[in-house]
C-alpha cells in the first residue's frame, strides 16, 4: 500500500493525483478502524452493564452502594472491629490485613530471596545445591498448596494453647497466636520519645557528614558504626535521665489467648510465611539471573583491583545486577500482593475473605466484587509507583 | 497487517453481540416477566433472554435438574468414597427431579461453599439450592432468593470438647470459636456473644474440611453451627482424636434456622413445582403412604388420597390437575423413588443413623411437630 503513496509523481503532474481514494487511504483506514473498535468496546461494555443492572433489578437486588453503611454483623479475628460497625469498616479492616501481608511479606521476601539467590551462585557445593533444591521445589508448587500446607502441616501442628512453647520469656508460640516480646513505653515518656527523635536526626547528620567526608577525601567513612554509636549514646543517656521508661512487654497466656507483645494470629502467620517462601524462590531466580547477566569482565576487573569477595559483590556486581532485577522483582511484589487473596483457604480475614463474607450475608455481589477489584488495582498501582521510583534511581546510577 | 487484526477483533466482538441478539429473537413469543414494558429497547431484549421461559420449562427441556448442594456435611449433603452424593438435602434434589421429570436420578449436583451459593443461584448456574440454607428476610429480599417449604427446622448450637471446663456459652469468655464464613451462624455468633458481653476470637473458614482440621488441632475452643450439622460432624469425628464421645453439643440453642430449598425470585412456575415436590413428601407421611406401600393406596377409598396420587376420581372419573405444571402423578414418582418425609429423615439423620437426631420439631403437626402440609386439592 505504501508503494502507492510513495510512488514518485510523474513530472508535470500535481502530487495530489497520487492520493488513493478514501477507502484505500491507510491513514483514513487506521482512524476509522480505531473509532470502530472504540465504539464496539463501549457498546459491549454498556450492553453488559445494562444487562447486569436490568437482571439485578428484575430479581429485586439492589444496584447501589447503600449496603456499605449497614452494620456488618460479624467480627474479624485479630482486630477491634465489632459487629455493630459498618460493612465499609469491615472492608477497611480486610484491606489493612491485605496491606499488612503485602508490606511485611515484601520485606521478608526480599531478604530471603537475595540470600537464596546469592547462595545459588556460591562456590560451596552444599550451599549451592540446597539453594537450587529450595528454588526448584517451591517454584513448581501452586501457591495455594503452599499456603494450605503451611497452615495444616506446620502452623496447626504448633503446640496447643494449653501447653504453649516459649523461648526465654521472649517469644511464645501456639497454634492460635505467635507472639514475641515488644518494647513498651511507660506513660508520660514524652521526653524520651523526643530524645529518640533527636537521636535519629543526629544519626542521620553523622551519616551525611561522613559520606561527604568520604567523597571529598577518599578516607573510609565508617558511617554505619559512627552513626549507630551516636544514636545509641543519645538513647542510653536519655533513657537513664528520664527514669528508664522503656520496658519489655512480654507475651503471656491469659485464659484461652496469648496477650501482650507483638503477636500475629496463626492464620496470618501461615499466609505470610507461605507467601514469603513461595515468592522468595522467584526472587532468588531473578537475583541469580541478574548476577549472571553482569559481564564477566566486571568480576575480572574487580579481581584485578584486589577487591575481596564481599566488596566485589557489594560494590561491583550487585549494583549492576539490581538494575537488571528491579523490574522483574516489582512483578513478584505484585504477585505476592495478589496471591494474598488465597488466604481465604485458611481463614485469614484479608480483603477477599471479608468481601466474600459480606456477600454471603445478603449484600449484593456485583458491587462488592467491583470494589474488590478496584482495591487490588489500587494496591498494585501503589506498588508499581514505588518500584518505578526505585527503578528510576537505579537507572540514574548508570552513566 | 495490524489493522487486519483489529478488524478481526471487531468482527468477533460484533459476532458475539449479534449472537446474543439472535438468542433473544428466538423466543419472541415468550411471556415477559410481568408485562412491564418501559419502552426501553435494550432492557426489553434482555428481559426476554433472562425471563423468556421458566426454569420449569428449561429443566423439562434439558431433562436434568441442576441442584446446588453441600458436599461435606454427613447426613445432609455428602460425597461418599465412590463419588456419589447422598444425604437429606440430596434426597430433596432427587424428590424435585422425580416430581418434575419423573426420574429421581436426573440430577446434576453442584457442590457449593456457603459464600458461593447465592451468586450461583442468582446467575442461573444452578436451578435450585438445597444446601442447609436458612430462610431469612434479607436473603428473601436482598439476595433475590425465594424459599420453598422448610424441610428441616434447625437451631444453632455450640460444640466443645467434653473434657474442657465449658458447660455453657457463659463459660466461653475469651474463647476462640470456629465458624463457617458467610453464614447466618457467623452473624448469630456475634449477636449472642455481644449480647452477653463476652469477648471471643472468631475463626471463620471457607469450608468445613479446613474448619474441622483447625478444630481437631485445637485452634478453637468451640465450633458453632446448626445443631444438625454439629451432630453430623460429631458422628464422624475420628476415633484417633477421641471419637464422638470426646465432644459435647451444649444444650443452648441460640437461633432459629429453618432450612429449605431456594429458587430465584420471580419464577412462580418453578417455585410452585419445587414447593409442591417438598410438600408431597410431607403430605405422603400424613396419609401414611411410604415407598413400600404406595401400591395399596392407588385403590384407596379416600378421595383425598386418590387426588393426591393423580388417580381418577371414583365418581366423576376425572384426574385432578391443580395447574402446577407437573404430571398428575408426580407425587407417586416422588414417593416411590425417594420416599415420604419420615423415610428420608430416618434414612439420613434419624435415630438409627450416626447422627441420631430425634424428630422433635421436624415431626408432623399431628404429633406435635411443625410439619403442616397445605391441602392438596
XYZ file of C-alpha atoms in Angstrom:
776
model
C 0.000 0.000 0.000
C 2.789 2.335 0.802
C 4.022 1.757 -2.725
C 1.005 3.686 -3.994
C 1.570 6.565 -1.613
C 5.278 6.737 -2.156
C 5.198 6.318 -5.923
C 7.193 9.139 -7.488
C 4.971 11.696 -9.156
C 5.292 11.784 -12.888
C 6.826 15.091 -13.951
C 4.348 17.891 -14.568
C 1.514 16.258 -12.674
C 0.180 17.720 -9.397
C 1.128 15.477 -6.472
C -2.448 15.119 -5.103
C -3.389 12.848 -8.012
C -1.284 10.129 -6.347
C -3.544 10.152 -3.298
C -5.568 6.926 -3.235
C -9.339 7.051 -2.749
C -10.537 7.455 0.850
C -11.415 3.802 1.420
C -7.895 2.791 0.473
C -6.035 5.588 2.254
C -4.095 3.867 5.028
C -4.365 6.912 7.318
C -8.135 7.080 6.969
C -8.488 3.334 7.428
C -6.452 3.487 10.602
C -8.601 6.202 12.132
C -11.857 4.581 11.065
C -10.842 1.215 12.456
C -9.780 2.688 15.744
C -13.012 4.606 16.086
C -14.984 1.499 15.163
C -13.065 -0.528 17.698
C -13.642 2.050 20.421
C -17.357 2.150 19.606
C -17.516 -1.650 19.706
C -15.821 -1.790 23.098
C -18.083 0.893 24.524
C -21.139 -0.834 23.070
C -20.102 -4.167 24.532
C -19.460 -2.709 27.978
C -22.694 -0.745 28.022
C -24.575 -3.829 26.842
C -23.053 -5.931 29.632
C -23.714 -3.164 32.154
C -27.350 -2.651 31.239
C -27.794 -6.425 31.119
C -26.424 -6.674 34.664
C -28.458 -3.795 36.051
C -31.677 -4.975 34.410
C -31.293 -8.541 35.606
C -30.469 -7.432 39.129
C -33.459 -5.109 39.163
C -35.702 -7.889 37.878
C -34.612 -10.106 40.743
C -35.137 -7.328 43.231
C -31.431 -6.991 44.033
C -30.187 -3.519 44.818
C -27.697 -1.912 42.498
C -26.483 0.923 44.715
C -23.746 1.049 47.334
C -26.058 1.799 50.280
C -25.221 -1.541 51.874
C -21.794 -0.191 52.821
C -23.332 1.791 55.686
C -25.286 -1.091 57.141
C -23.909 -2.841 60.238
C -21.632 -5.714 59.257
C -22.944 -8.161 61.863
C -19.791 -10.288 62.027
C -16.458 -9.846 63.764
C -12.927 -10.274 62.488
C -10.109 -12.215 64.097
C -7.228 -10.156 65.426
C -8.892 -6.751 65.188
C -11.010 -4.472 67.340
C -13.702 -4.496 64.692
C -17.122 -5.082 66.249
C -20.322 -6.424 64.749
C -22.144 -3.096 65.086
C -19.660 -1.294 62.819
C -20.476 -0.799 59.172
C -19.706 -3.005 56.207
C -17.295 -0.394 54.861
C -15.339 -0.534 58.137
C -15.148 -4.309 57.787
C -13.798 -3.954 54.261
C -11.201 -1.459 55.512
C -10.065 -3.952 58.170
C -9.741 -6.522 55.397
C -7.777 -4.067 53.279
C -5.405 -3.275 56.133
C -4.869 -7.011 56.675
C -4.028 -7.406 52.990
C -1.630 -4.450 53.141
C -0.032 -5.917 56.245
C 0.655 -9.224 54.479
C 1.889 -7.378 51.398
C 4.268 -4.960 53.124
C 5.804 -7.334 55.678
C 5.780 -10.097 53.088
C 7.656 -7.966 50.545
C 10.368 -7.058 53.077
C 10.872 -10.651 54.238
C 10.700 -11.982 50.679
C 13.424 -9.595 49.553
C 15.743 -10.653 52.384
C 15.167 -14.371 51.871
C 15.220 -14.112 48.083
C 18.556 -12.287 47.941
C 20.154 -14.727 50.390
C 18.960 -17.749 48.402
C 19.801 -16.130 45.066
C 23.369 -15.361 46.114
C 23.648 -18.779 47.747
C 22.733 -20.488 44.494
C 25.913 -18.969 42.995
C 28.074 -19.956 45.946
C 31.270 -21.877 45.292
C 30.305 -24.151 48.199
C 28.645 -27.239 46.693
C 26.283 -27.890 49.605
C 25.049 -24.296 49.846
C 24.595 -24.091 46.098
C 22.651 -27.352 45.872
C 20.483 -26.505 48.880
C 19.529 -23.221 47.246
C 18.776 -24.969 43.958
C 16.575 -27.576 45.636
C 14.698 -24.849 47.512
C 14.062 -22.824 44.383
C 13.101 -25.769 42.202
C 10.701 -27.189 44.792
C 8.870 -24.036 45.793
C 8.757 -22.530 42.324
C 6.974 -25.578 40.936
C 4.174 -25.690 43.500
C 0.920 -23.764 43.191
C 0.848 -21.045 45.885
C -2.484 -22.303 47.224
C -0.881 -25.671 48.013
C 1.983 -23.947 49.801
C -0.452 -21.915 51.914
C -2.671 -24.877 52.811
C 0.403 -26.995 53.586
C 1.872 -24.245 55.736
C -1.401 -23.968 57.651
C -2.392 -27.599 58.143
C 1.046 -29.224 58.346
C 3.119 -26.548 60.068
C 1.056 -23.929 61.898
C -1.708 -26.226 63.168
C 0.990 -28.625 64.467
C 2.400 -25.956 66.765
C 1.681 -26.544 70.474
C -1.862 -26.016 71.713
C -2.726 -23.056 73.896
C -2.872 -25.394 76.909
C 0.845 -26.189 76.548
C 2.475 -23.259 74.761
C 6.104 -23.361 73.663
C 8.266 -20.460 74.721
C 11.787 -19.147 74.367
C 13.269 -17.294 77.366
C 10.021 -15.414 78.029
C 10.736 -13.512 74.829
C 8.598 -15.477 72.411
C 5.600 -17.776 72.806
C 4.094 -19.739 70.010
C 0.875 -21.759 69.873
C -1.354 -22.786 67.013
C -3.599 -19.814 67.820
C -1.135 -16.992 68.139
C 2.572 -16.413 67.725
C 3.867 -13.660 69.944
C 7.237 -12.044 70.644
C 8.272 -9.576 73.316
C 7.961 -5.951 72.282
C 9.483 -2.768 73.659
C 6.956 -0.807 75.653
C 6.944 2.754 76.940
C 5.598 3.766 80.300
C 3.092 6.561 80.489
C 4.496 10.086 80.491
C 7.586 9.245 78.470
C 7.240 12.179 76.072
C 10.741 13.355 76.933
C 12.187 10.017 75.989
C 10.326 9.952 72.674
C 11.734 13.415 71.959
C 15.228 12.120 72.695
C 14.585 9.197 70.359
C 13.760 11.577 67.522
C 16.824 13.694 68.346
C 18.977 10.554 68.250
C 17.589 9.635 64.830
C 18.293 13.121 63.487
C 21.805 13.042 64.946
C 22.491 9.661 63.396
C 21.334 10.949 60.025
C 23.562 14.025 60.313
C 26.578 11.873 61.189
C 25.804 9.650 58.240
C 25.654 12.555 55.779
C 28.775 14.223 57.167
C 30.779 11.023 56.970
C 29.554 10.297 53.450
C 30.607 13.765 52.262
C 33.914 13.407 54.063
C 34.490 10.132 52.261
C 33.622 11.650 48.916
C 35.931 14.613 49.481
C 38.973 12.886 50.920
C 38.558 9.262 49.922
C 39.144 8.165 53.507
C 36.961 5.359 54.923
C 33.648 6.755 56.128
C 32.684 4.154 58.821
C 29.241 5.723 58.633
C 27.291 2.659 59.888
C 29.368 2.313 63.005
C 29.639 6.037 63.752
C 26.007 6.966 63.257
C 24.912 3.831 65.151
C 27.171 4.824 68.027
C 25.781 8.350 68.088
C 22.231 7.009 68.115
C 22.913 4.548 70.923
C 24.761 7.129 73.035
C 21.863 9.584 72.938
C 19.230 6.899 73.538
C 21.025 5.345 76.514
C 21.703 8.750 78.045
C 18.088 9.847 77.621
C 16.836 6.509 78.929
C 18.725 6.814 82.215
C 17.918 10.520 82.558
C 14.144 10.152 82.022
C 13.820 7.395 84.601
C 14.163 4.328 82.393
C 10.684 4.437 80.851
C 11.435 1.751 78.280
C 10.431 -1.752 79.319
C 9.714 -5.036 77.666
C 6.140 -6.082 77.015
C 6.333 -9.856 77.383
C 3.633 -12.097 75.918
C 1.767 -14.349 78.323
C -1.102 -16.778 78.298
C -4.291 -15.208 79.651
C -7.212 -17.593 79.729
C -7.543 -19.074 76.280
C -5.473 -16.492 74.393
C -1.979 -15.034 74.253
C -1.721 -11.417 75.316
C 0.985 -8.791 75.233
C 3.978 -8.348 72.970
C 3.847 -8.250 69.217
C 1.537 -11.016 68.187
C 0.123 -12.381 64.991
C -2.661 -14.885 64.572
C -1.622 -18.328 63.398
C -3.701 -17.905 60.247
C -1.856 -14.699 59.419
C 1.469 -16.408 60.080
C 0.549 -19.274 57.757
C -0.297 -16.923 54.902
C 2.714 -14.676 55.488
C 5.301 -17.452 55.756
C 3.843 -19.415 52.845
C 3.816 -16.397 50.537
C 7.316 -15.369 51.639
C 8.948 -18.724 50.989
C 6.980 -19.129 47.771
C 7.744 -15.702 46.316
C 11.342 -15.774 47.562
C 12.005 -18.703 45.235
C 11.164 -16.456 42.297
C 13.160 -13.533 43.681
C 16.128 -15.890 44.137
C 15.959 -16.898 40.493
C 15.762 -13.274 39.409
C 18.714 -12.348 41.620
C 20.737 -15.287 40.300
C 19.933 -14.482 36.699
C 20.693 -10.783 37.161
C 24.043 -11.515 38.780
C 24.950 -13.846 35.962
C 23.886 -11.221 33.473
C 26.613 -8.871 34.722
C 29.507 -9.188 32.327
C 32.356 -11.465 33.408
C 34.790 -8.640 32.699
C 33.387 -6.772 35.717
C 34.354 -9.617 38.027
C 37.758 -9.895 36.441
C 38.325 -6.161 36.725
C 37.379 -6.154 40.409
C 39.669 -9.138 40.953
C 42.440 -7.159 39.306
C 41.709 -4.339 41.785
C 42.188 -6.872 44.600
C 38.651 -6.389 45.988
C 37.569 -9.052 48.456
C 34.669 -11.399 47.668
C 32.232 -9.283 49.693
C 33.483 -5.990 48.258
C 33.188 -7.410 44.765
C 29.551 -8.307 45.387
C 28.673 -5.140 47.289
C 30.340 -2.502 45.104
C 30.580 -4.012 41.642
C 28.223 -6.885 40.958
C 25.054 -6.209 42.983
C 24.605 -2.548 41.943
C 24.667 -3.608 38.319
C 22.646 -6.751 38.906
C 19.895 -4.838 40.686
C 19.465 -2.509 37.786
C 18.522 -5.572 35.756
C 16.486 -7.181 38.534
C 14.249 -4.315 39.672
C 11.503 -4.542 37.021
C 11.270 -8.328 37.367
C 11.227 -8.124 41.162
C 8.491 -5.486 41.020
C 6.411 -8.068 39.208
C 6.899 -10.530 42.047
C 5.805 -7.913 44.584
C 2.570 -7.571 42.658
C 2.203 -11.347 42.589
C 2.709 -11.600 46.333
C 0.097 -8.931 46.963
C -2.442 -10.565 44.696
C -1.690 -14.081 45.962
C -2.598 -12.896 49.445
C -6.209 -13.359 48.336
C -5.571 -17.117 48.584
C -5.567 -16.631 52.360
C -9.277 -17.315 52.101
C -8.365 -21.016 52.157
C -7.003 -20.830 55.701
C -9.405 -18.395 57.329
C -7.298 -15.255 57.406
C -9.618 -12.283 57.030
C -7.898 -10.317 54.298
C -9.835 -8.240 51.799
C -11.098 -11.098 49.634
C -12.411 -13.153 52.526
C -14.108 -10.165 54.130
C -15.726 -9.347 50.787
C -16.978 -12.915 50.436
C -18.357 -12.854 53.979
C -20.116 -9.594 53.165
C -21.612 -11.164 50.033
C -22.619 -14.279 51.956
C -24.538 -12.126 54.416
C -27.040 -10.947 51.860
C -25.202 -7.974 50.382
C -25.005 -7.545 46.610
C -22.163 -9.405 44.917
C -21.540 -7.252 41.798
C -20.827 -4.063 43.740
C -18.713 -5.915 46.284
C -16.611 -7.610 43.619
C -16.233 -4.300 41.803
C -14.890 -2.688 44.989
C -12.607 -5.677 45.492
C -11.161 -5.304 42.005
C -10.610 -1.588 42.471
C -8.875 -2.205 45.793
C -6.412 -4.656 44.234
C -5.902 -2.349 41.275
C -5.148 0.488 43.685
C -2.676 -1.629 45.680
C -0.937 -2.780 42.514
C -0.647 0.776 41.219
C 0.845 1.961 44.509
C 3.422 -0.830 44.414
C 4.156 -0.077 40.771
C 4.625 3.585 41.669
C 7.191 2.769 44.357
C 9.092 0.269 42.259
C 9.161 2.728 39.361
C 10.750 5.336 41.615
C 13.346 2.789 42.748
C 13.883 1.740 39.151
C 14.498 5.308 38.070
C 17.019 5.830 40.852
C 18.912 2.724 39.847
C 18.859 3.744 36.215
C 20.322 7.165 37.085
C 23.340 5.474 38.617
C 24.403 4.204 35.211
C 26.431 6.682 33.256
C -1.437 -6.388 8.946
C -2.114 -4.752 12.275
C -5.390 -3.244 11.183
C -6.424 -6.654 9.907
C -6.025 -7.976 13.433
C -8.043 -5.070 14.771
C -10.701 -5.785 12.189
C -10.748 -9.441 13.207
C -11.293 -8.489 16.831
C -14.013 -6.088 15.796
C -15.788 -8.751 13.791
C -15.523 -11.187 16.679
C -16.982 -8.643 19.073
C -19.794 -7.878 16.668
C -20.392 -11.581 16.208
C -20.674 -12.075 19.938
C -23.181 -9.241 20.214
C -25.380 -10.313 17.382
C -25.207 -13.892 18.618
C -26.866 -12.798 21.820
C -29.461 -10.848 19.932
C -30.295 -13.933 17.901
C -30.886 -15.888 21.079
C -33.284 -13.203 22.151
C -35.072 -13.229 18.829
C -35.589 -16.979 19.060
C -38.090 -16.566 21.843
C -40.147 -13.594 20.763
C -43.444 -15.042 21.900
C -42.206 -15.975 25.333
C -44.172 -14.264 28.100
C -42.476 -11.206 29.501
C -41.689 -11.419 33.182
C -44.556 -9.321 34.448
C -45.820 -7.437 31.458
C -43.659 -4.486 32.332
C -42.570 -2.705 29.212
C -40.994 0.654 29.744
C -40.267 1.031 26.042
C -36.548 0.813 26.703
C -35.172 -1.174 23.773
C -32.174 -2.968 25.266
C -33.914 -3.760 28.535
C -36.789 -5.395 26.695
C -34.420 -7.630 24.764
C -32.606 -8.573 27.894
C -35.766 -9.383 29.768
C -36.599 -11.849 27.054
C -33.206 -13.506 27.368
C -33.408 -13.729 31.123
C -37.043 -14.397 31.801
C -38.239 -15.748 28.495
C -39.075 -19.094 29.990
C -39.497 -20.531 33.426
C -36.765 -22.738 34.795
C -39.504 -25.379 34.928
C -39.672 -25.401 31.113
C -35.903 -25.356 30.682
C -35.488 -28.209 33.163
C -38.142 -30.226 31.349
C -36.321 -29.446 28.093
C -32.893 -30.440 29.280
C -34.117 -33.410 31.316
C -31.905 -32.649 34.300
C -32.239 -30.591 37.479
C -29.057 -28.710 38.407
C -29.027 -28.737 42.181
C -26.625 -26.749 44.408
C -25.681 -28.876 47.418
C -23.224 -29.278 50.239
C -20.567 -31.962 49.875
C -19.081 -32.002 53.349
C -21.903 -32.443 55.855
C -22.611 -36.127 56.525
C -26.339 -36.829 56.666
C -27.334 -33.716 54.696
C -25.061 -33.370 51.706
C -22.019 -35.575 51.417
C -19.890 -37.281 48.797
C -19.097 -40.888 49.617
C -15.989 -42.853 48.605
C -17.492 -43.700 45.214
C -18.167 -40.060 44.437
C -21.938 -40.354 44.911
C -23.861 -37.585 46.621
C -26.140 -38.655 49.439
C -27.983 -37.098 52.322
C -31.189 -35.435 53.420
C -30.749 -32.375 51.203
C -29.588 -34.507 48.299
C -32.788 -36.560 48.595
C -34.786 -33.354 48.194
C -32.906 -32.677 44.948
C -33.973 -36.172 43.902
C -37.555 -35.536 45.010
C -37.684 -32.392 42.865
C -36.291 -34.290 39.875
C -38.821 -37.073 40.447
C -41.678 -34.572 40.589
C -40.631 -32.550 37.552
C -39.039 -35.184 35.319
C -40.348 -38.448 36.736
C -36.795 -39.647 37.348
C -35.143 -39.124 40.721
C -31.705 -39.755 39.242
C -31.920 -36.915 36.689
C -29.979 -34.541 38.940
C -26.688 -32.793 38.351
C -25.112 -31.887 41.693
C -23.044 -28.728 42.062
C -21.149 -28.601 45.353
C -21.046 -25.011 46.650
C -19.453 -23.160 49.537
C -21.614 -21.045 51.787
C -20.280 -17.849 50.221
C -20.835 -19.024 46.635
C -24.341 -20.322 46.921
C -26.493 -17.237 46.323
C -24.337 -15.993 43.468
C -24.680 -19.427 41.872
C -28.443 -19.212 42.309
C -28.765 -15.634 41.015
C -26.612 -16.289 37.985
C -28.582 -19.359 36.950
C -25.633 -21.713 37.428
C -27.994 -23.876 39.472
C -31.756 -24.370 39.201
C -32.399 -24.910 42.890
C -30.346 -24.545 46.052
C -30.751 -27.287 48.663
C -27.793 -26.688 50.917
C -28.668 -26.273 54.603
C -29.740 -22.764 53.746
C -31.542 -20.724 56.390
C -34.595 -18.790 55.300
C -34.142 -15.162 56.370
C -35.783 -11.915 55.395
C -32.667 -10.366 53.859
C -31.996 -13.445 51.765
C -35.597 -13.437 50.596
C -35.291 -9.742 49.784
C -31.716 -8.774 49.068
C -30.384 -12.000 47.604
C -33.225 -12.467 45.160
C -33.992 -15.901 46.550
C -37.398 -17.434 47.176
C -37.643 -20.120 49.850
C -39.942 -23.086 49.468
C -41.472 -25.006 52.375
C -38.944 -25.660 55.109
C -37.559 -29.191 55.017
C -35.704 -29.073 58.301
C -36.315 -26.949 61.400
C -32.927 -26.422 62.963
C -31.282 -24.216 65.557
C -27.745 -23.050 66.068
C -25.695 -24.726 68.774
C -22.162 -24.868 70.086
C -19.927 -27.918 70.216
C -16.997 -28.076 72.638
C -14.579 -30.695 73.929
C -16.170 -32.794 76.660
C -13.056 -32.738 78.877
C -12.864 -28.927 78.953
C -14.338 -26.545 81.521
C -17.075 -25.210 79.249
C -20.594 -26.112 80.360
C -22.476 -23.276 78.670
C -21.831 -20.323 76.404
C -21.412 -18.127 79.503
C -18.174 -20.023 80.235
C -16.745 -19.076 76.866
C -15.368 -15.596 77.547
C -12.191 -15.071 75.518
C -12.662 -18.336 73.655
C -11.732 -18.977 70.048
C -14.766 -20.092 68.078
C -14.655 -21.808 64.684
C -17.446 -20.877 62.304
C -18.204 -21.141 58.605
C -17.791 -17.764 56.913
C -20.635 -16.012 55.146
C -23.365 -17.834 57.092
C -26.168 -16.733 59.396
C -24.289 -18.760 62.006
C -21.439 -16.260 61.904
C -23.848 -13.364 62.474
C -25.699 -15.126 65.321
C -22.351 -15.863 66.970
C -21.519 -12.156 67.113
C -25.031 -11.297 68.311
C -25.067 -13.871 71.119
C -21.572 -13.138 72.437
C -22.022 -9.383 72.277
C -25.417 -9.609 73.998
C -23.792 -11.489 76.891
C -20.828 -9.104 76.979
C -18.396 -11.893 76.183
C -15.212 -11.434 74.195
C -14.332 -14.049 71.600
C -11.985 -14.687 68.673
C -13.859 -15.737 65.541
C -12.017 -18.123 63.215
C -14.107 -18.110 60.092
C -13.278 -20.678 57.476
C -14.489 -21.008 53.942
C -15.081 -24.773 54.022
C -15.928 -27.402 56.600
C -12.828 -29.515 55.923
C -10.328 -26.809 56.889
C -12.531 -25.826 59.812
C -12.508 -29.430 61.030
C -8.709 -29.585 60.738
C -8.405 -26.428 62.806
C -10.866 -27.695 65.426
C -9.117 -31.059 65.753
C -5.752 -29.299 66.116
C -7.197 -27.288 68.997
C -7.118 -23.916 67.285
C -10.612 -23.216 68.573
C -12.433 -23.997 71.807
C -15.863 -24.185 70.244
C -17.433 -24.963 66.897
C -20.726 -23.275 66.222
C -23.151 -24.281 63.505
C -26.661 -25.619 63.074
C -27.174 -28.377 65.631
C -27.917 -30.927 62.942
C -24.594 -30.149 61.273
C -22.780 -30.359 64.579
C -24.388 -33.758 65.191
C -23.210 -34.818 61.745
C -19.660 -33.667 62.426
C -19.646 -35.231 65.870
C -20.834 -38.576 64.495
C -17.932 -38.645 62.029
C -15.286 -37.380 64.460
C -12.193 -39.579 64.032
C -11.505 -42.135 66.762
C -7.836 -41.138 66.710
C -8.860 -37.753 68.089
C -11.153 -39.173 70.752
C -14.229 -40.133 68.725
C -17.747 -38.699 69.132
C -17.671 -39.150 72.928
C -14.911 -36.567 73.272
C -17.270 -33.823 72.091
C -20.338 -32.257 73.671
C -23.017 -30.185 71.992
C -24.168 -27.574 74.515
C -27.878 -27.569 75.358
C -28.352 -23.931 74.404
C -29.997 -23.189 71.074
C -29.067 -19.680 70.043
C -31.169 -19.174 66.928
C -33.962 -20.401 64.680
C -32.660 -21.957 61.489
C -35.421 -23.079 59.126
C -33.631 -24.829 56.257
C -35.241 -25.352 52.902
C -34.813 -25.256 49.130
C -34.405 -21.861 47.483
C -35.041 -20.799 43.887
C -34.653 -17.492 42.058
C -37.214 -14.792 42.744
C -39.822 -14.040 40.114
C -40.290 -17.512 38.635
C -43.526 -18.681 40.188
C -43.960 -21.752 37.965
C -40.643 -23.217 39.053
C -41.182 -22.125 42.665
C -44.534 -23.945 42.755
C -43.012 -27.114 41.323
C -40.208 -27.177 43.888
C -42.539 -26.240 46.713
C -45.038 -28.997 45.956
C -42.332 -31.607 45.499
C -41.360 -30.850 49.111
C -44.976 -30.722 50.311
C -45.697 -34.062 48.631
C -43.199 -35.851 50.882
C -44.845 -34.386 53.998
C -48.358 -34.998 52.726
C -47.432 -38.613 51.979
C -46.330 -39.166 55.546
C -49.528 -37.589 56.819
C -51.526 -40.037 54.684
C -49.269 -42.880 55.836
C -48.048 -43.531 52.296
C -44.499 -44.885 52.019
C -42.365 -46.056 49.112
C -43.145 -49.635 50.244
C -46.943 -49.493 50.476
C -47.799 -46.886 47.822
C -49.350 -49.506 45.504
C -52.009 -50.285 48.105
C -53.145 -46.677 48.122
C -53.934 -46.356 44.407
C -57.164 -48.193 45.127
C -57.903 -46.255 48.295
C -61.433 -45.231 49.243
C -60.269 -41.797 50.350
C -60.839 -39.238 47.541
C -58.159 -37.000 49.065
C -55.555 -39.742 48.657
C -56.724 -40.570 45.134
C -56.495 -36.911 44.151
C -53.027 -36.667 45.694
C -51.808 -39.705 43.755
C -53.288 -38.497 40.474
C -55.861 -41.293 40.308
C -59.249 -40.578 38.640
C -61.995 -39.508 40.965
C -64.234 -42.548 41.527
C -67.432 -40.584 40.970
C -66.528 -38.111 38.245
C -63.796 -40.164 36.596
C -61.590 -37.127 36.057
C -57.997 -36.662 37.134
C -57.474 -33.548 39.227
C -54.875 -31.147 37.848
C -54.145 -28.279 40.223
C -52.194 -26.496 37.469
C -48.769 -26.782 38.981
C -47.236 -27.666 35.632
C -46.447 -31.136 36.937
C -47.741 -34.530 35.868
C -50.872 -35.506 37.833
C -48.994 -38.489 39.272
C -45.888 -36.520 40.306
C -46.467 -37.451 43.942
C -46.325 -41.138 43.031
C -42.921 -40.621 41.416
C -41.632 -38.718 44.438
C -42.866 -41.247 46.983
C -41.958 -44.415 45.102
C -38.495 -43.199 44.084
C -37.444 -41.140 47.091
C -39.920 -41.832 49.884
C -42.031 -39.784 52.268
C -40.619 -37.264 54.715
C -40.291 -39.788 57.519
C -38.408 -42.231 55.304
C -35.984 -39.537 54.116
C -35.445 -38.400 57.703
C -34.882 -41.913 59.061
C -32.569 -42.808 56.181
C -30.092 -39.960 56.701
C -30.393 -38.289 60.084
C -32.802 -40.380 62.218
C -32.089 -42.353 65.409
C -30.644 -45.337 63.518
C -28.042 -43.229 61.713
C -24.736 -41.979 63.124
C -26.347 -38.551 63.573
C -29.107 -39.999 65.762
C -31.404 -36.956 65.626
C -34.917 -37.158 67.072
C -37.856 -35.896 65.033
C -38.662 -33.134 67.589
C -39.796 -30.038 65.608
C -39.477 -31.999 62.399
C -42.464 -34.177 63.149
C -45.956 -33.927 61.699
C -48.287 -31.379 63.273
C -50.437 -34.289 64.372
C -47.507 -35.473 66.506
C -46.665 -32.075 67.942
C -44.177 -31.081 65.267
C -44.126 -28.199 62.796
C -44.769 -30.081 59.534
C -48.176 -28.996 58.281
C -48.776 -29.602 54.576
C -51.379 -27.384 52.897
C -54.266 -29.430 51.467
C -53.793 -30.879 48.005
C -56.988 -30.025 46.178
